[in-house]
Amino acid sequence: MGGTDFIIGCVGKPSAGKSTFFNAATEGSNAKVGNFPFTTINPNEGIGFFLTDCPCTNNPECQCSPRYGRCLNGRRFVPVKLLDVAGLIPGAHEGRGLGNKFLDDLRHADVLMHVIDVSGTTNEKGETTIGYDASQDHAWLMEEMQLWIFNNLWSRWASIARRQKATNSSLVLTFSQQFSGYGAQQPLIETVLRTFDARLRKGPAVSAEPTKYEEDWEPRNLGNDLTAWDKERVMELVKVFVELRFPFVLVLNKCDVGGDADRNVMKISEKFTNQPLVMCSALAECFLQKMKQQKYVLYEAGDCTFYTRADADDKFCMMDEATREKARKLKPVDDKNASRLEKIKDMVIYRYGSSGVHEAIRAAVTRLGNRVPVYPVRHWNTTGSKGANLYAECLLVPRNTR
C-alpha cells in the first residue's frame, strides 16, 4: 500500500457519525450507516489519504506517477490505513453493548480519532435526544479504556507480582510482557514507567508526552516490589499507559447540525486542552463526493470550496478560466440539492474552511511523532535523470528519521 506502518482508528459511541466519517475519508467505502445504535458490528477497514504538497511542482522535468495514492495538481494523496470499530457505550468494560469487541478491536490502532456528535442530539448510548452534553463523551470513553485494561491487569496482579519478585525481573520487562497484548513495545513501557515515576515525585501535572531522561534512570518512587502496589497505584499506571499508547484527535462531527454545537465545542475545548480538535461534517463531505461523481460540482477532497454550473455564469464568482470552462460542462443542480449545497457552503466551508475530514487525518498522522513525507529513490544518480519517476514512492516517517 505504500509507506505507512501505522493504523488510524475511528472510535466513538453509536450514531455519532463514525461510519459516515469513515466512508468520507476512504472515498467510496461502503461502511453501513444508520441512525440507530450498533450499525457497525465488525470493524471496517479501508484506505484514507494524507494530503500534502507534492515536490513535483518544483521539478516539472520529472514524472510523477505515484505507485500508491495519487497526485492531483501538485497535491499528493498518500494512502493511510483506517479502521472503523464498533460503537462504545458506558459500561463497555463490563461487556455492555459491543464493549468487549470494541475494546479488543481498537488495540490494533496506533492513533485514535474520537468522532464526537458535537450537536448534542444523541445521548451516551447513541439514542436520539436534545441538549446532551457532548463534552462527557471523551471522558467516559477514556475511562472505559482504562477500566478494561486495569481489570485485565488487576485480575492477575497477585500472580504477576509473585513472579516478578521470584525472578527479580525489572519493571520494564515485567510490564512489557503484560502490556504487549495492547500493541506496546518495550521502549514505550520504559517511557510510561519514567513518566509515572516522575508524577509520583512531582505530582500529576507532569506531562505524559515522551521525554528524554537520564540513561541511568531508576524507578526511585516506584520501588521494585510489585506486591506492595495497591489498586490505586496500578490504576494510575494504567492511566499513564493509555495516555501514551493511544494518542487521540477529537473530531467534532455534525458541527453544521445546529442544536447545542457551539456550546459543546466551547466546553470540549476548555475541558481537553491537550487534545487536538478538528471541526467536521462528515455528511457534508460524503454529499460533496457524491455530487462530484454525478458531475454536479467541481470538488476535490480537502478543497476549501466547490463550484456548480451556476457559478460558471456568475461573473462575481472568483475562478480561473480553465475552471470556469469545466464548470460550464457540469449538470444543472435542482432546487433541493442547490439548497443543500448552499447550506454546506455557509455552515461548513465558509465557517471552518473545509469539511474537516482530511484535516482530521492530518492531525492523526501528526500525533504519531510529527510524521513528514519523504520520497526515497533507489539510486542517488536517478535524481538527475530527465523524465525519471522520482516521486513514485512516498513514505510518512517521524521527523528527524535517519
Short mmCIF file of C-alpha atoms in Angstrom, two decimals:
data_model
loop_
_atom_site.label_atom_id
_atom_site.label_comp_id
_atom_site.label_asym_id
_atom_site.label_seq_id
_atom_site.Cartn_x
_atom_site.Cartn_y
_atom_site.Cartn_z
CA MET A 1 0.00 0.00 0.00
CA GLY A 2 2.94 2.28 0.41
CA GLY A 3 4.99 3.53 3.28
CA THR A 4 2.51 3.62 6.15
CA ASP A 5 3.33 1.31 9.04
CA PHE A 6 0.50 2.50 11.26
CA ILE A 7 -3.28 2.25 11.62
CA ILE A 8 -5.66 5.11 12.43
CA GLY A 9 -8.74 4.01 14.34
CA CYS A 10 -12.15 5.73 14.23
CA VAL A 11 -13.86 5.33 17.60
CA GLY A 12 -16.84 6.72 19.46
CA LYS A 13 -20.35 5.96 20.62
CA PRO A 14 -23.04 4.58 18.27
CA SER A 15 -24.70 7.06 15.88
CA ALA A 16 -22.00 9.73 16.32
CA GLY A 17 -21.19 9.54 12.60
CA LYS A 18 -18.15 7.24 12.76
CA SER A 19 -19.08 5.17 9.74
CA THR A 20 -20.12 8.26 7.78
CA PHE A 21 -16.72 9.76 8.60
CA PHE A 22 -15.04 6.51 7.56
CA ASN A 23 -16.90 6.49 4.22
CA ALA A 24 -15.98 10.13 3.61
CA ALA A 25 -12.32 9.55 4.47
CA THR A 26 -11.97 6.43 2.33
CA GLU A 27 -13.78 7.90 -0.70
CA GLY A 28 -16.14 5.13 -1.63
CA SER A 29 -16.10 2.57 1.17
CA ASN A 30 -19.50 1.17 1.96
CA ALA A 31 -19.45 1.01 5.74
CA LYS A 32 -23.03 0.56 6.92
CA VAL A 33 -24.52 3.75 8.34
CA GLY A 34 -27.79 4.41 10.12
CA ASN A 35 -29.47 6.48 12.80
CA PHE A 36 -29.58 3.63 15.31
CA PRO A 37 -27.10 2.10 17.74
CA PHE A 38 -24.54 -0.55 16.72
CA THR A 39 -24.79 -0.07 12.97
CA THR A 40 -21.16 -1.22 12.83
CA ILE A 41 -20.59 -4.69 14.30
CA ASN A 42 -17.45 -5.94 12.59
CA PRO A 43 -14.64 -3.41 12.10
CA ASN A 44 -14.47 -1.79 8.66
CA GLU A 45 -11.00 -1.49 7.16
CA GLY A 46 -10.15 0.95 4.42
CA ILE A 47 -7.65 3.32 2.89
CA GLY A 48 -7.81 7.05 3.56
CA PHE A 49 -5.44 9.75 2.39
CA PHE A 50 -3.00 12.13 4.00
CA LEU A 51 -2.86 15.27 1.85
CA THR A 52 0.40 17.13 1.34
CA ASP A 53 2.10 19.30 -1.29
CA CYS A 54 3.97 17.20 -3.84
CA PRO A 55 7.53 18.29 -4.74
CA CYS A 56 6.82 17.52 -8.40
CA THR A 57 5.61 21.12 -8.78
CA ASN A 58 9.22 22.26 -8.30
CA ASN A 59 10.64 19.68 -10.71
CA PRO A 60 8.47 19.67 -13.85
CA GLU A 61 11.02 17.69 -15.89
CA CYS A 62 10.45 14.58 -13.78
CA GLN A 63 7.49 12.24 -13.90
CA CYS A 64 5.06 12.00 -11.03
CA SER A 65 3.29 8.66 -11.25
CA PRO A 66 2.63 7.51 -7.69
CA ARG A 67 2.76 3.76 -7.16
CA TYR A 68 0.20 4.19 -4.40
CA GLY A 69 -2.29 7.02 -3.93
CA ARG A 70 -2.32 9.82 -6.48
CA CYS A 71 -1.04 13.29 -7.29
CA LEU A 72 -3.56 15.90 -8.42
CA ASN A 73 -2.37 19.33 -9.50
CA GLY A 74 0.61 19.16 -7.17
CA ARG A 75 -1.32 17.79 -4.20
CA ARG A 76 -0.22 14.33 -3.09
CA PHE A 77 -2.72 11.84 -1.68
CA VAL A 78 -0.67 9.48 0.48
CA PRO A 79 -2.60 6.33 1.48
CA VAL A 80 -3.04 5.52 5.17
CA LYS A 81 -4.84 2.62 6.84
CA LEU A 82 -8.12 3.37 8.62
CA LEU A 83 -10.17 1.19 10.96
CA ASP A 84 -13.81 1.86 11.91
CA VAL A 85 -14.71 -0.16 15.00
CA ALA A 86 -17.99 -0.91 16.76
CA GLY A 87 -19.63 1.81 18.83
CA LEU A 88 -18.81 2.11 22.53
CA ILE A 89 -21.23 2.87 25.37
CA PRO A 90 -20.67 3.41 29.10
CA GLY A 91 -20.15 0.06 30.83
CA ALA A 92 -18.34 -1.43 27.85
CA HIS A 93 -15.56 -2.77 30.07
CA GLU A 94 -18.25 -4.90 31.74
CA GLY A 95 -19.37 -6.24 28.37
CA ARG A 96 -22.32 -3.91 27.76
CA GLY A 97 -23.28 -3.29 24.15
CA LEU A 98 -20.41 -4.48 21.97
CA GLY A 99 -17.88 -3.28 24.52
CA ASN A 100 -15.53 -6.25 24.62
CA LYS A 101 -15.39 -6.38 20.83
CA PHE A 102 -14.81 -2.64 20.55
CA LEU A 103 -12.01 -2.64 23.09
CA ASP A 104 -10.34 -5.65 21.50
CA ASP A 105 -10.54 -4.09 18.03
CA LEU A 106 -9.06 -0.73 19.00
CA ARG A 107 -5.84 -2.27 20.36
CA HIS A 108 -4.70 -2.69 16.76
CA ALA A 109 -4.74 1.09 16.16
CA ASP A 110 -1.73 3.36 16.69
CA VAL A 111 -3.69 6.60 16.98
CA LEU A 112 -7.40 7.15 17.55
CA MET A 113 -9.80 9.68 16.06
CA HIS A 114 -12.69 10.04 18.51
CA VAL A 115 -15.70 11.04 16.42
CA ILE A 116 -17.99 13.06 18.71
CA ASP A 117 -21.55 14.16 17.89
CA VAL A 118 -20.99 17.76 18.90
CA SER A 119 -24.59 18.75 18.12
CA GLY A 120 -25.78 17.09 21.33
CA THR A 121 -28.62 15.28 19.53
CA THR A 122 -27.57 11.77 20.63
CA ASN A 123 -27.02 10.62 24.20
CA GLU A 124 -24.22 8.43 25.54
CA LYS A 125 -25.93 5.30 24.14
CA GLY A 126 -26.41 6.79 20.68
CA GLU A 127 -30.13 7.34 21.19
CA THR A 128 -31.83 10.45 19.78
CA THR A 129 -32.23 13.26 22.30
CA ILE A 130 -31.77 17.02 22.66
CA GLY A 131 -29.42 19.05 24.83
CA TYR A 132 -26.91 16.27 25.54
CA ASP A 133 -23.59 17.45 26.98
CA ALA A 134 -21.16 16.12 24.36
CA SER A 135 -18.15 17.09 26.48
CA GLN A 136 -18.85 13.97 28.59
CA ASP A 137 -18.17 11.57 25.73
CA HIS A 138 -14.39 11.66 25.67
CA ALA A 139 -14.11 11.43 29.46
CA TRP A 140 -16.16 8.25 29.72
CA LEU A 141 -14.54 6.71 26.64
CA MET A 142 -11.12 7.17 28.24
CA GLU A 143 -12.45 5.73 31.49
CA GLU A 144 -13.81 2.66 29.71
CA MET A 145 -10.44 2.01 28.07
CA GLN A 146 -8.65 2.46 31.38
CA LEU A 147 -11.02 0.15 33.27
CA TRP A 148 -10.81 -2.52 30.58
CA ILE A 149 -7.02 -2.65 30.79
CA PHE A 150 -6.99 -2.25 34.58
CA ASN A 151 -9.42 -5.15 35.11
CA ASN A 152 -7.37 -7.38 32.82
CA LEU A 153 -4.23 -6.48 34.77
CA TRP A 154 -5.60 -6.45 38.32
CA SER A 155 -7.30 -9.85 37.96
CA ARG A 156 -3.82 -11.38 37.54
CA TRP A 157 -1.93 -8.95 39.76
CA ALA A 158 -1.10 -11.33 42.61
CA SER A 159 0.42 -13.81 40.18
CA ILE A 160 2.29 -11.08 38.28
CA ALA A 161 3.74 -9.63 41.48
CA ARG A 162 4.84 -13.03 42.85
CA ARG A 163 6.53 -13.99 39.59
CA GLN A 164 8.30 -10.63 39.32
CA LYS A 165 9.61 -10.94 42.87
CA ALA A 166 10.69 -14.56 42.45
CA THR A 167 12.58 -13.91 39.21
CA ASN A 168 13.80 -10.44 40.22
CA SER A 169 12.66 -9.14 36.83
CA SER A 170 12.87 -5.44 36.07
CA LEU A 171 9.69 -3.40 35.98
CA VAL A 172 10.28 -2.63 32.31
CA LEU A 173 10.46 -6.32 31.38
CA THR A 174 7.52 -7.27 33.60
CA PHE A 175 5.17 -4.62 32.22
CA SER A 176 6.38 -5.14 28.65
CA GLN A 177 5.09 -8.69 28.95
CA GLN A 178 1.78 -7.58 30.48
CA PHE A 179 1.08 -4.75 28.01
CA SER A 180 2.34 -6.47 24.85
CA GLY A 181 -1.21 -7.55 24.00
CA TYR A 182 -2.15 -3.89 23.56
CA GLY A 183 0.46 -3.32 20.88
CA ALA A 184 3.02 -1.81 23.27
CA GLN A 185 6.74 -2.39 22.80
CA GLN A 186 9.47 -2.10 25.41
CA PRO A 187 10.60 1.49 24.61
CA LEU A 188 7.04 2.70 25.21
CA ILE A 189 6.82 0.82 28.51
CA GLU A 190 10.05 2.43 29.66
CA THR A 191 8.62 5.86 28.84
CA VAL A 192 5.39 5.01 30.68
CA LEU A 193 7.29 3.98 33.81
CA ARG A 194 9.55 7.03 33.70
CA THR A 195 6.56 9.34 33.32
CA PHE A 196 4.69 7.58 36.12
CA ASP A 197 7.76 7.75 38.37
CA ALA A 198 8.10 11.49 37.66
CA ARG A 199 4.43 12.05 38.51
CA LEU A 200 4.81 10.32 41.83
CA ARG A 201 7.76 12.59 42.54
CA LYS A 202 6.39 15.90 41.20
CA GLY A 203 2.63 15.46 41.00
CA PRO A 204 0.03 14.68 38.29
CA ALA A 205 0.77 17.84 36.29
CA VAL A 206 3.85 16.18 34.75
CA SER A 207 3.31 15.76 31.01
CA ALA A 208 2.68 12.29 29.66
CA GLU A 209 4.48 13.13 26.44
CA PRO A 210 7.57 11.02 25.72
CA THR A 211 10.56 12.71 27.34
CA LYS A 212 14.29 12.06 27.34
CA TYR A 213 15.55 11.03 30.73
CA GLU A 214 18.99 10.30 32.10
CA GLU A 215 20.41 6.97 30.91
CA ASP A 216 20.95 5.65 34.44
CA TRP A 217 17.30 6.15 35.34
CA GLU A 218 15.94 4.01 38.13
CA PRO A 219 12.34 3.86 39.42
CA ARG A 220 13.12 5.78 42.60
CA ASN A 221 9.49 6.30 43.56
CA LEU A 222 8.03 3.09 42.17
CA GLY A 223 10.14 0.61 44.06
CA ASN A 224 10.87 -2.83 42.64
CA ASP A 225 8.38 -4.85 44.70
CA LEU A 226 5.01 -5.13 42.97
CA THR A 227 3.48 -6.97 45.92
CA ALA A 228 3.44 -3.61 47.71
CA TRP A 229 1.35 -1.93 44.98
CA ASP A 230 -2.32 -1.29 45.74
CA LYS A 231 -5.24 -0.91 43.31
CA GLU A 232 -4.92 2.87 43.22
CA ARG A 233 -1.28 2.74 42.12
CA VAL A 234 -1.98 0.15 39.44
CA MET A 235 -4.88 2.26 38.14
CA GLU A 236 -2.70 5.37 37.95
CA LEU A 237 -0.11 3.42 35.97
CA VAL A 238 -2.81 2.26 33.56
CA LYS A 239 -3.95 5.87 33.04
CA VAL A 240 -0.43 6.90 32.02
CA PHE A 241 -0.19 3.87 29.73
CA VAL A 242 -3.46 4.74 27.96
CA GLU A 243 -2.34 8.37 27.51
CA LEU A 244 0.88 7.32 25.82
CA ARG A 245 -0.25 4.21 23.97
CA PHE A 246 -3.40 5.74 22.47
CA PRO A 247 -2.91 9.35 21.30
CA PHE A 248 -6.22 10.96 20.36
CA VAL A 249 -7.62 13.51 17.93
CA LEU A 250 -11.11 14.75 18.82
CA VAL A 251 -13.23 15.01 15.66
CA LEU A 252 -16.16 17.31 16.45
CA ASN A 253 -18.63 15.91 13.95
CA LYS A 254 -22.08 17.26 12.96
CA CYS A 255 -20.82 20.80 13.53
CA ASP A 256 -23.41 22.02 11.00
CA VAL A 257 -26.43 20.28 12.51
CA GLY A 258 -27.27 23.03 14.96
CA GLY A 259 -28.60 22.04 18.34
CA ASP A 260 -26.02 22.81 21.01
CA ALA A 261 -22.98 22.51 18.74
CA ASP A 262 -21.39 25.86 19.59
CA ARG A 263 -21.85 25.38 23.32
CA ASN A 264 -20.44 21.85 23.21
CA VAL A 265 -17.44 22.91 21.14
CA MET A 266 -16.60 25.52 23.75
CA LYS A 267 -16.95 23.05 26.63
CA ILE A 268 -14.84 20.40 24.91
CA SER A 269 -12.08 22.88 24.04
CA GLU A 270 -11.94 24.03 27.67
CA LYS A 271 -12.04 20.52 29.11
CA PHE A 272 -9.48 18.80 26.86
CA THR A 273 -6.81 21.41 26.32
CA ASN A 274 -4.11 18.88 25.40
CA GLN A 275 -6.09 17.12 22.67
CA PRO A 276 -6.16 18.32 19.04
CA LEU A 277 -9.69 19.35 17.98
CA VAL A 278 -11.00 19.28 14.40
CA MET A 279 -14.36 20.70 13.36
CA CYS A 280 -16.02 18.29 10.96
CA SER A 281 -19.09 17.49 8.90
CA ALA A 282 -18.58 14.00 7.52
CA LEU A 283 -22.04 14.01 5.94
CA ALA A 284 -21.20 17.19 4.01
CA GLU A 285 -18.03 15.55 2.67
CA CYS A 286 -19.96 12.45 1.59
CA PHE A 287 -22.56 14.59 -0.17
CA LEU A 288 -19.92 16.65 -2.00
CA GLN A 289 -18.16 13.48 -3.16
CA LYS A 290 -21.47 12.08 -4.41
CA MET A 291 -22.31 15.29 -6.28
CA LYS A 292 -18.85 15.28 -7.82
CA GLN A 293 -19.24 11.68 -9.03
CA GLN A 294 -22.56 12.59 -10.61
CA LYS A 295 -20.94 15.62 -12.29
CA TYR A 296 -22.92 18.29 -10.46
CA VAL A 297 -19.96 20.00 -8.77
CA LEU A 298 -16.24 20.58 -9.20
CA TYR A 299 -14.68 19.42 -5.95
CA GLU A 300 -11.65 17.54 -4.67
CA ALA A 301 -11.12 16.07 -1.23
CA GLY A 302 -9.80 18.67 1.17
CA ASP A 303 -10.78 21.63 -1.03
CA CYS A 304 -11.82 24.88 0.61
CA THR A 305 -14.56 25.48 -1.96
CA PHE A 306 -16.60 23.85 -4.74
CA TYR A 307 -18.24 25.08 -7.94
CA THR A 308 -21.54 24.38 -9.70
CA ARG A 309 -22.70 25.15 -13.22
CA ALA A 310 -24.45 28.26 -11.90
CA ASP A 311 -21.11 29.56 -10.61
CA ALA A 312 -19.71 29.45 -14.14
CA ASP A 313 -22.22 32.09 -15.23
CA ASP A 314 -21.66 34.26 -12.17
CA LYS A 315 -19.12 36.94 -13.08
CA PHE A 316 -18.56 37.70 -9.40
CA CYS A 317 -17.53 34.10 -8.66
CA MET A 318 -13.74 34.04 -8.46
CA MET A 319 -12.22 31.24 -10.58
CA ASP A 320 -9.73 30.98 -13.41
CA GLU A 321 -10.92 30.49 -16.97
CA ALA A 322 -9.94 26.82 -17.10
CA THR A 323 -12.03 26.10 -14.01
CA ARG A 324 -14.91 28.19 -15.35
CA GLU A 325 -14.87 26.19 -18.57
CA LYS A 326 -15.04 22.93 -16.63
CA ALA A 327 -17.91 24.29 -14.52
CA ARG A 328 -19.92 25.08 -17.68
CA LYS A 329 -19.87 21.36 -18.54
CA LEU A 330 -21.47 20.34 -15.24
CA LYS A 331 -25.07 19.21 -14.93
CA PRO A 332 -27.52 21.80 -13.57
CA VAL A 333 -28.42 21.31 -9.90
CA ASP A 334 -32.10 21.13 -8.91
CA ASP A 335 -33.50 23.43 -6.22
CA LYS A 336 -33.42 20.84 -3.44
CA ASN A 337 -29.76 19.96 -3.91
CA ALA A 338 -28.83 23.58 -4.59
CA SER A 339 -30.28 24.49 -1.19
CA ARG A 340 -28.31 21.72 0.48
CA LEU A 341 -25.10 22.80 -1.25
CA GLU A 342 -25.67 26.39 -0.19
CA LYS A 343 -26.09 25.26 3.41
CA ILE A 344 -22.83 23.30 3.25
CA LYS A 345 -21.07 26.35 1.86
CA ASP A 346 -22.45 28.64 4.58
CA MET A 347 -22.33 26.31 7.61
CA VAL A 348 -19.20 24.29 6.84
CA ILE A 349 -16.91 25.64 4.11
CA TYR A 350 -17.11 29.34 4.97
CA ARG A 351 -17.07 28.76 8.74
CA TYR A 352 -14.35 26.12 9.00
CA GLY A 353 -12.50 26.18 5.67
CA SER A 354 -13.35 22.60 4.69
CA SER A 355 -15.39 19.58 5.75
CA GLY A 356 -12.66 18.71 8.25
CA VAL A 357 -12.36 15.05 7.23
CA HIS A 358 -8.87 15.26 5.79
CA GLU A 359 -7.76 17.75 8.43
CA ALA A 360 -8.59 15.06 11.00
CA ILE A 361 -6.40 12.54 9.18
CA ARG A 362 -3.58 15.08 9.01
CA ALA A 363 -3.90 15.74 12.76
CA ALA A 364 -3.84 11.99 13.47
CA VAL A 365 -0.68 11.48 11.43
CA THR A 366 0.93 14.44 13.20
CA ARG A 367 0.13 12.84 16.57
CA LEU A 368 2.31 9.89 15.57
CA GLY A 369 5.60 11.63 16.20
CA ASN A 370 5.02 14.52 13.80
CA ARG A 371 5.47 12.45 10.64
CA VAL A 372 6.62 14.02 7.41
CA PRO A 373 6.50 12.78 3.80
CA VAL A 374 9.75 11.60 2.21
CA TYR A 375 10.36 10.34 -1.34
CA PRO A 376 13.01 7.58 -1.43
CA VAL A 377 14.94 6.70 -4.61
CA ARG A 378 16.86 3.50 -5.33
CA HIS A 379 19.97 5.20 -6.71
CA TRP A 380 21.21 8.72 -5.98
CA ASN A 381 22.16 9.38 -9.61
CA THR A 382 18.50 8.87 -10.55
CA THR A 383 17.71 12.29 -9.12
CA GLY A 384 19.43 13.99 -12.03
CA SER A 385 17.74 11.97 -14.77
CA LYS A 386 15.26 13.70 -17.03
CA GLY A 387 11.89 12.03 -17.04
CA ALA A 388 12.71 9.84 -14.05
CA ASN A 389 9.76 8.94 -11.85
CA LEU A 390 11.34 10.35 -8.69
CA TYR A 391 8.13 10.57 -6.74
CA ALA A 392 6.74 7.07 -7.23
CA GLU A 393 7.03 6.29 -3.51
CA CYS A 394 6.04 8.47 -0.59
CA LEU A 395 6.69 7.39 2.99
CA LEU A 396 5.36 9.06 6.13
CA VAL A 397 8.16 8.84 8.70
CA PRO A 398 8.82 10.56 12.05
CA ARG A 399 10.66 13.85 11.71
CA ASN A 400 14.46 13.52 12.12
CA THR A 401 14.41 9.87 10.98
CA ARG A 402 17.85 8.82 9.70
#
